[in-house]
Amino acid sequence: MLSTRAAAYHSGISKKSEKLKIRYISSADIDENDDVGTIAQKLRQKIKNNKKDDIRLGVTNFGPHRDDIEILINDKNAKMYASQGQQRSAVLSLKLAEASILKERTGENPVILLDDVLSELDTGRQDFLLNELKDCQVFITCCEKSNKEQLKDGRVFYIKNGEVL
């Protein structure tokens, strides 16, 4: 669910020029097609098989706390090959997908706070964040006056010495 929604947001942010994929990397050899029962069984077996080592080391070496995700852009590892703007776009896509899931589950629109996210994005990506996010309340901080000119709708607040002007 998260991966599919993040991919859709990333497609919008990148103006359909990039394809985002998220892969879950399990420490317990869990496959993405495994059901909950199979996952529980694999985790129990892995923990049982490694119990002596875990006790000796004082740490559990397998389980969700050891899992990770891999973010791919156009089938390439984003950590290794993506620019800072592309990496920032991928993270924003995940955050926006998370917010849409929260809205679906709670029935309330979450407030999205984005601090200085525009600085490493090109104008097309900035435009998406400033003008294409519908049905959610987004606060974006930025330092560039030119970002205000890109905003087609919404409100701009100026803060000086801790006061909203």
PDB file of C-alpha atoms in Angstrom:
ATOM      1  CA  MET A   1       0.000   0.000   0.000  1.00  0.00           C
ATOM      2  CA  LEU A   2       2.724   2.487   1.005  1.00  0.00           C
ATOM      3  CA  SER A   3       4.874   1.561  -1.977  1.00  0.00           C
ATOM      4  CA  THR A   4       2.033   1.987  -4.485  1.00  0.00           C
ATOM      5  CA  ARG A   5       0.985   5.367  -3.107  1.00  0.00           C
ATOM      6  CA  ALA A   6       4.556   6.629  -2.846  1.00  0.00           C
ATOM      7  CA  ALA A   7       5.123   5.615  -6.483  1.00  0.00           C
ATOM      8  CA  ALA A   8       2.042   7.616  -7.523  1.00  0.00           C
ATOM      9  CA  TYR A   9       3.198  10.720  -5.642  1.00  0.00           C
ATOM     10  CA  HIS A  10       6.709  10.368  -7.042  1.00  0.00           C
ATOM     11  CA  SER A  11       5.299  10.140 -10.548  1.00  0.00           C
ATOM     12  CA  GLY A  12       3.583  13.484  -9.942  1.00  0.00           C
ATOM     13  CA  ILE A  13       6.611  15.106  -8.355  1.00  0.00           C
ATOM     14  CA  SER A  14       8.883  13.998 -11.195  1.00  0.00           C
ATOM     15  CA  LYS A  15       6.305  14.830 -13.890  1.00  0.00           C
ATOM     16  CA  LYS A  16       6.234  11.109 -14.815  1.00  0.00           C
ATOM     17  CA  SER A  17       9.941  11.053 -15.663  1.00  0.00           C
ATOM     18  CA  GLU A  18      10.897   8.686 -12.835  1.00  0.00           C
ATOM     19  CA  LYS A  19       9.538   5.434 -11.498  1.00  0.00           C
ATOM     20  CA  LEU A  20       9.820   4.856  -7.741  1.00  0.00           C
ATOM     21  CA  LYS A  21       9.885   1.398  -6.184  1.00  0.00           C
ATOM     22  CA  ILE A  22      10.249   0.461  -2.549  1.00  0.00           C
ATOM     23  CA  ARG A  23      11.502  -2.964  -1.556  1.00  0.00           C
ATOM     24  CA  TYR A  24      11.265  -4.380   1.939  1.00  0.00           C
ATOM     25  CA  ILE A  25      14.469  -6.168   2.913  1.00  0.00           C
ATOM     26  CA  SER A  26      13.870  -8.727   5.631  1.00  0.00           C
ATOM     27  CA  SER A  27      16.512 -10.042   8.001  1.00  0.00           C
ATOM     28  CA  ALA A  28      14.510 -13.265   8.289  1.00  0.00           C
ATOM     29  CA  ASP A  29      14.214 -14.154   4.591  1.00  0.00           C
ATOM     30  CA  ILE A  30      10.595 -13.085   4.417  1.00  0.00           C
ATOM     31  CA  ASP A  31       9.180 -12.870   0.924  1.00  0.00           C
ATOM     32  CA  GLU A  32       6.803 -10.085  -0.080  1.00  0.00           C
ATOM     33  CA  ASN A  33       4.220 -12.719  -1.014  1.00  0.00           C
ATOM     34  CA  ASP A  34       4.292 -14.408   2.415  1.00  0.00           C
ATOM     35  CA  ASP A  35       1.110 -14.215   4.452  1.00  0.00           C
ATOM     36  CA  VAL A  36       1.084 -13.251   8.142  1.00  0.00           C
ATOM     37  CA  GLY A  37       1.171 -16.888   9.304  1.00  0.00           C
ATOM     38  CA  THR A  38       4.192 -17.717   7.143  1.00  0.00           C
ATOM     39  CA  ILE A  39       5.985 -14.565   8.300  1.00  0.00           C
ATOM     40  CA  ALA A  40       5.392 -15.448  11.969  1.00  0.00           C
ATOM     41  CA  GLN A  41       6.586 -19.004  11.381  1.00  0.00           C
ATOM     42  CA  LYS A  42       9.769 -17.874   9.603  1.00  0.00           C
ATOM     43  CA  LEU A  43      10.562 -15.346  12.354  1.00  0.00           C
ATOM     44  CA  ARG A  44      10.012 -17.921  15.121  1.00  0.00           C
ATOM     45  CA  GLN A  45      12.245 -20.420  13.344  1.00  0.00           C
ATOM     46  CA  LYS A  46      14.998 -17.890  12.683  1.00  0.00           C
ATOM     47  CA  ILE A  47      14.965 -16.692  16.312  1.00  0.00           C
ATOM     48  CA  LYS A  48      14.958 -20.302  17.571  1.00  0.00           C
ATOM     49  CA  ASN A  49      17.873 -21.272  15.312  1.00  0.00           C
ATOM     50  CA  ASN A  50      19.945 -18.291  16.465  1.00  0.00           C
ATOM     51  CA  LYS A  51      18.981 -18.204  20.144  1.00  0.00           C
ATOM     52  CA  LYS A  52      22.408 -19.242  21.463  1.00  0.00           C
ATOM     53  CA  ASP A  53      24.231 -16.598  19.409  1.00  0.00           C
ATOM     54  CA  ASP A  54      21.707 -13.937  20.399  1.00  0.00           C
ATOM     55  CA  ILE A  55      22.131 -14.747  24.109  1.00  0.00           C
ATOM     56  CA  ARG A  56      25.911 -14.783  23.782  1.00  0.00           C
ATOM     57  CA  LEU A  57      25.926 -11.439  21.960  1.00  0.00           C
ATOM     58  CA  GLY A  58      23.170  -9.902  24.083  1.00  0.00           C
ATOM     59  CA  VAL A  59      21.168  -8.833  21.027  1.00  0.00           C
ATOM     60  CA  THR A  60      18.540 -10.303  18.731  1.00  0.00           C
ATOM     61  CA  ASN A  61      19.947 -10.430  15.225  1.00  0.00           C
ATOM     62  CA  PHE A  62      16.717 -11.137  13.340  1.00  0.00           C
ATOM     63  CA  GLY A  63      13.337  -9.440  13.274  1.00  0.00           C
ATOM     64  CA  PRO A  64      11.612  -6.265  12.120  1.00  0.00           C
ATOM     65  CA  HIS A  65      14.075  -4.092  14.069  1.00  0.00           C
ATOM     66  CA  ARG A  66      16.808  -5.368  11.718  1.00  0.00           C
ATOM     67  CA  ASP A  67      14.809  -4.968   8.523  1.00  0.00           C
ATOM     68  CA  ASP A  68      15.273  -2.164   6.032  1.00  0.00           C
ATOM     69  CA  ILE A  69      13.774  -0.711   2.883  1.00  0.00           C
ATOM     70  CA  GLU A  70      15.497  -0.099  -0.407  1.00  0.00           C
ATOM     71  CA  ILE A  71      14.354   2.833  -2.500  1.00  0.00           C
ATOM     72  CA  LEU A  72      14.802   2.493  -6.240  1.00  0.00           C
ATOM     73  CA  ILE A  73      14.389   5.228  -8.836  1.00  0.00           C
ATOM     74  CA  ASN A  74      14.214   3.904 -12.383  1.00  0.00           C
ATOM     75  CA  ASP A  75      15.403   0.543 -11.005  1.00  0.00           C
ATOM     76  CA  LYS A  76      18.593   2.045  -9.527  1.00  0.00           C
ATOM     77  CA  ASN A  77      19.379   2.286  -5.827  1.00  0.00           C
ATOM     78  CA  ALA A  78      18.514   5.854  -4.827  1.00  0.00           C
ATOM     79  CA  LYS A  79      21.117   5.919  -2.047  1.00  0.00           C
ATOM     80  CA  MET A  80      23.877   5.171  -4.525  1.00  0.00           C
ATOM     81  CA  TYR A  81      22.777   6.798  -7.778  1.00  0.00           C
ATOM     82  CA  ALA A  82      20.140   9.482  -7.179  1.00  0.00           C
ATOM     83  CA  SER A  83      20.847  13.191  -6.916  1.00  0.00           C
ATOM     84  CA  GLN A  84      19.988  15.010  -3.694  1.00  0.00           C
ATOM     85  CA  GLY A  85      16.863  16.389  -5.357  1.00  0.00           C
ATOM     86  CA  GLN A  86      15.784  12.898  -6.419  1.00  0.00           C
ATOM     87  CA  GLN A  87      16.460  11.547  -2.935  1.00  0.00           C
ATOM     88  CA  ARG A  88      14.483  14.403  -1.399  1.00  0.00           C
ATOM     89  CA  SER A  89      11.639  13.693  -3.853  1.00  0.00           C
ATOM     90  CA  ALA A  90      11.592  10.031  -2.848  1.00  0.00           C
ATOM     91  CA  VAL A  91      11.391  10.925   0.850  1.00  0.00           C
ATOM     92  CA  LEU A  92       8.624  13.438   0.159  1.00  0.00           C
ATOM     93  CA  SER A  93       6.747  10.785  -1.809  1.00  0.00           C
ATOM     94  CA  LEU A  94       6.930   8.462   1.189  1.00  0.00           C
ATOM     95  CA  LYS A  95       5.739  11.206   3.559  1.00  0.00           C
ATOM     96  CA  LEU A  96       2.810  12.115   1.310  1.00  0.00           C
ATOM     97  CA  ALA A  97       1.865   8.444   0.943  1.00  0.00           C
ATOM     98  CA  GLU A  98       2.013   8.073   4.724  1.00  0.00           C
ATOM     99  CA  ALA A  99      -0.287  11.079   5.131  1.00  0.00           C
ATOM    100  CA  SER A 100      -2.820   9.645   2.664  1.00  0.00           C
ATOM    101  CA  ILE A 101      -2.876   6.342   4.567  1.00  0.00           C
ATOM    102  CA  LEU A 102      -3.371   8.202   7.861  1.00  0.00           C
ATOM    103  CA  LYS A 103      -6.275  10.113   6.315  1.00  0.00           C
ATOM    104  CA  GLU A 104      -7.848   6.887   5.097  1.00  0.00           C
ATOM    105  CA  ARG A 105      -7.514   5.163   8.469  1.00  0.00           C
ATOM    106  CA  THR A 106      -8.509   8.051  10.741  1.00  0.00           C
ATOM    107  CA  GLY A 107     -10.919   9.934   8.499  1.00  0.00           C
ATOM    108  CA  GLU A 108      -9.036  13.159   9.227  1.00  0.00           C
ATOM    109  CA  ASN A 109      -6.648  15.137   7.063  1.00  0.00           C
ATOM    110  CA  PRO A 110      -3.235  15.218   8.695  1.00  0.00           C
ATOM    111  CA  VAL A 111      -1.325  18.479   8.727  1.00  0.00           C
ATOM    112  CA  ILE A 112       1.866  18.063   6.732  1.00  0.00           C
ATOM    113  CA  LEU A 113       4.874  20.108   7.870  1.00  0.00           C
ATOM    114  CA  LEU A 114       7.727  20.368   5.375  1.00  0.00           C
ATOM    115  CA  ASP A 115      10.772  22.323   6.509  1.00  0.00           C
ATOM    116  CA  ASP A 116      12.968  23.808   3.764  1.00  0.00           C
ATOM    117  CA  VAL A 117      12.218  21.018   1.291  1.00  0.00           C
ATOM    118  CA  LEU A 118      12.201  23.218  -1.796  1.00  0.00           C
ATOM    119  CA  SER A 119      15.856  24.225  -1.797  1.00  0.00           C
ATOM    120  CA  GLU A 120      17.176  21.067  -3.470  1.00  0.00           C
ATOM    121  CA  LEU A 121      14.292  20.589  -5.900  1.00  0.00           C
ATOM    122  CA  ASP A 122      14.042  21.850  -9.462  1.00  0.00           C
ATOM    123  CA  THR A 123      11.145  24.164 -10.349  1.00  0.00           C
ATOM    124  CA  GLY A 124       8.933  21.348 -11.668  1.00  0.00           C
ATOM    125  CA  ARG A 125       9.192  19.436  -8.399  1.00  0.00           C
ATOM    126  CA  GLN A 126       8.672  22.631  -6.426  1.00  0.00           C
ATOM    127  CA  ASP A 127       5.550  23.376  -8.472  1.00  0.00           C
ATOM    128  CA  PHE A 128       4.054  19.978  -7.612  1.00  0.00           C
ATOM    129  CA  LEU A 129       4.550  20.507  -3.893  1.00  0.00           C
ATOM    130  CA  LEU A 130       3.291  24.079  -3.963  1.00  0.00           C
ATOM    131  CA  ASN A 131       0.319  23.647  -6.276  1.00  0.00           C
ATOM    132  CA  GLU A 132      -0.730  20.051  -6.831  1.00  0.00           C
ATOM    133  CA  LEU A 133      -1.358  18.724  -3.321  1.00  0.00           C
ATOM    134  CA  LYS A 134      -5.112  18.715  -2.851  1.00  0.00           C
ATOM    135  CA  ASP A 135      -7.262  17.761   0.134  1.00  0.00           C
ATOM    136  CA  CYS A 136      -4.519  18.267   2.696  1.00  0.00           C
ATOM    137  CA  GLN A 137      -3.151  21.097   4.752  1.00  0.00           C
ATOM    138  CA  VAL A 138       0.533  21.646   4.055  1.00  0.00           C
ATOM    139  CA  PHE A 139       2.897  24.093   5.710  1.00  0.00           C
ATOM    140  CA  ILE A 140       6.150  24.551   3.824  1.00  0.00           C
ATOM    141  CA  THR A 141       8.954  26.707   5.159  1.00  0.00           C
ATOM    142  CA  CYS A 142      11.354  28.280   2.698  1.00  0.00           C
ATOM    143  CA  CYS A 143      13.822  31.115   2.466  1.00  0.00           C
ATOM    144  CA  GLU A 144      13.575  32.017  -1.220  1.00  0.00           C
ATOM    145  CA  LYS A 145      11.181  34.805  -2.242  1.00  0.00           C
ATOM    146  CA  SER A 146      10.840  33.228  -5.692  1.00  0.00           C
ATOM    147  CA  ASN A 147       8.921  30.319  -4.150  1.00  0.00           C
ATOM    148  CA  LYS A 148       6.113  32.720  -3.258  1.00  0.00           C
ATOM    149  CA  GLU A 149       5.733  33.647  -6.926  1.00  0.00           C
ATOM    150  CA  GLN A 150       5.307  29.972  -7.863  1.00  0.00           C
ATOM    151  CA  LEU A 151       2.372  29.559  -5.451  1.00  0.00           C
ATOM    152  CA  LYS A 152      -0.889  29.747  -7.415  1.00  0.00           C
ATOM    153  CA  ASP A 153      -3.237  29.342  -4.447  1.00  0.00           C
ATOM    154  CA  GLY A 154      -2.865  29.293  -0.690  1.00  0.00           C
ATOM    155  CA  ARG A 155      -1.506  31.714   1.831  1.00  0.00           C
ATOM    156  CA  VAL A 156       1.964  33.008   2.576  1.00  0.00           C
ATOM    157  CA  PHE A 157       2.996  33.880   6.118  1.00  0.00           C
ATOM    158  CA  TYR A 158       6.082  35.914   6.881  1.00  0.00           C
ATOM    159  CA  ILE A 159       7.890  35.396  10.150  1.00  0.00           C
ATOM    160  CA  LYS A 160      10.301  37.940  11.515  1.00  0.00           C
ATOM    161  CA  ASN A 161      11.922  37.740  14.949  1.00  0.00           C
ATOM    162  CA  GLY A 162       9.525  34.977  15.961  1.00  0.00           C
ATOM    163  CA  GLU A 163       6.366  36.903  14.994  1.00  0.00           C
ATOM    164  CA  VAL A 164       3.936  36.117  12.187  1.00  0.00           C
ATOM    165  CA  LEU A 165       3.484  39.244  10.073  1.00  0.00           C
TER     166      LEU A 165
END
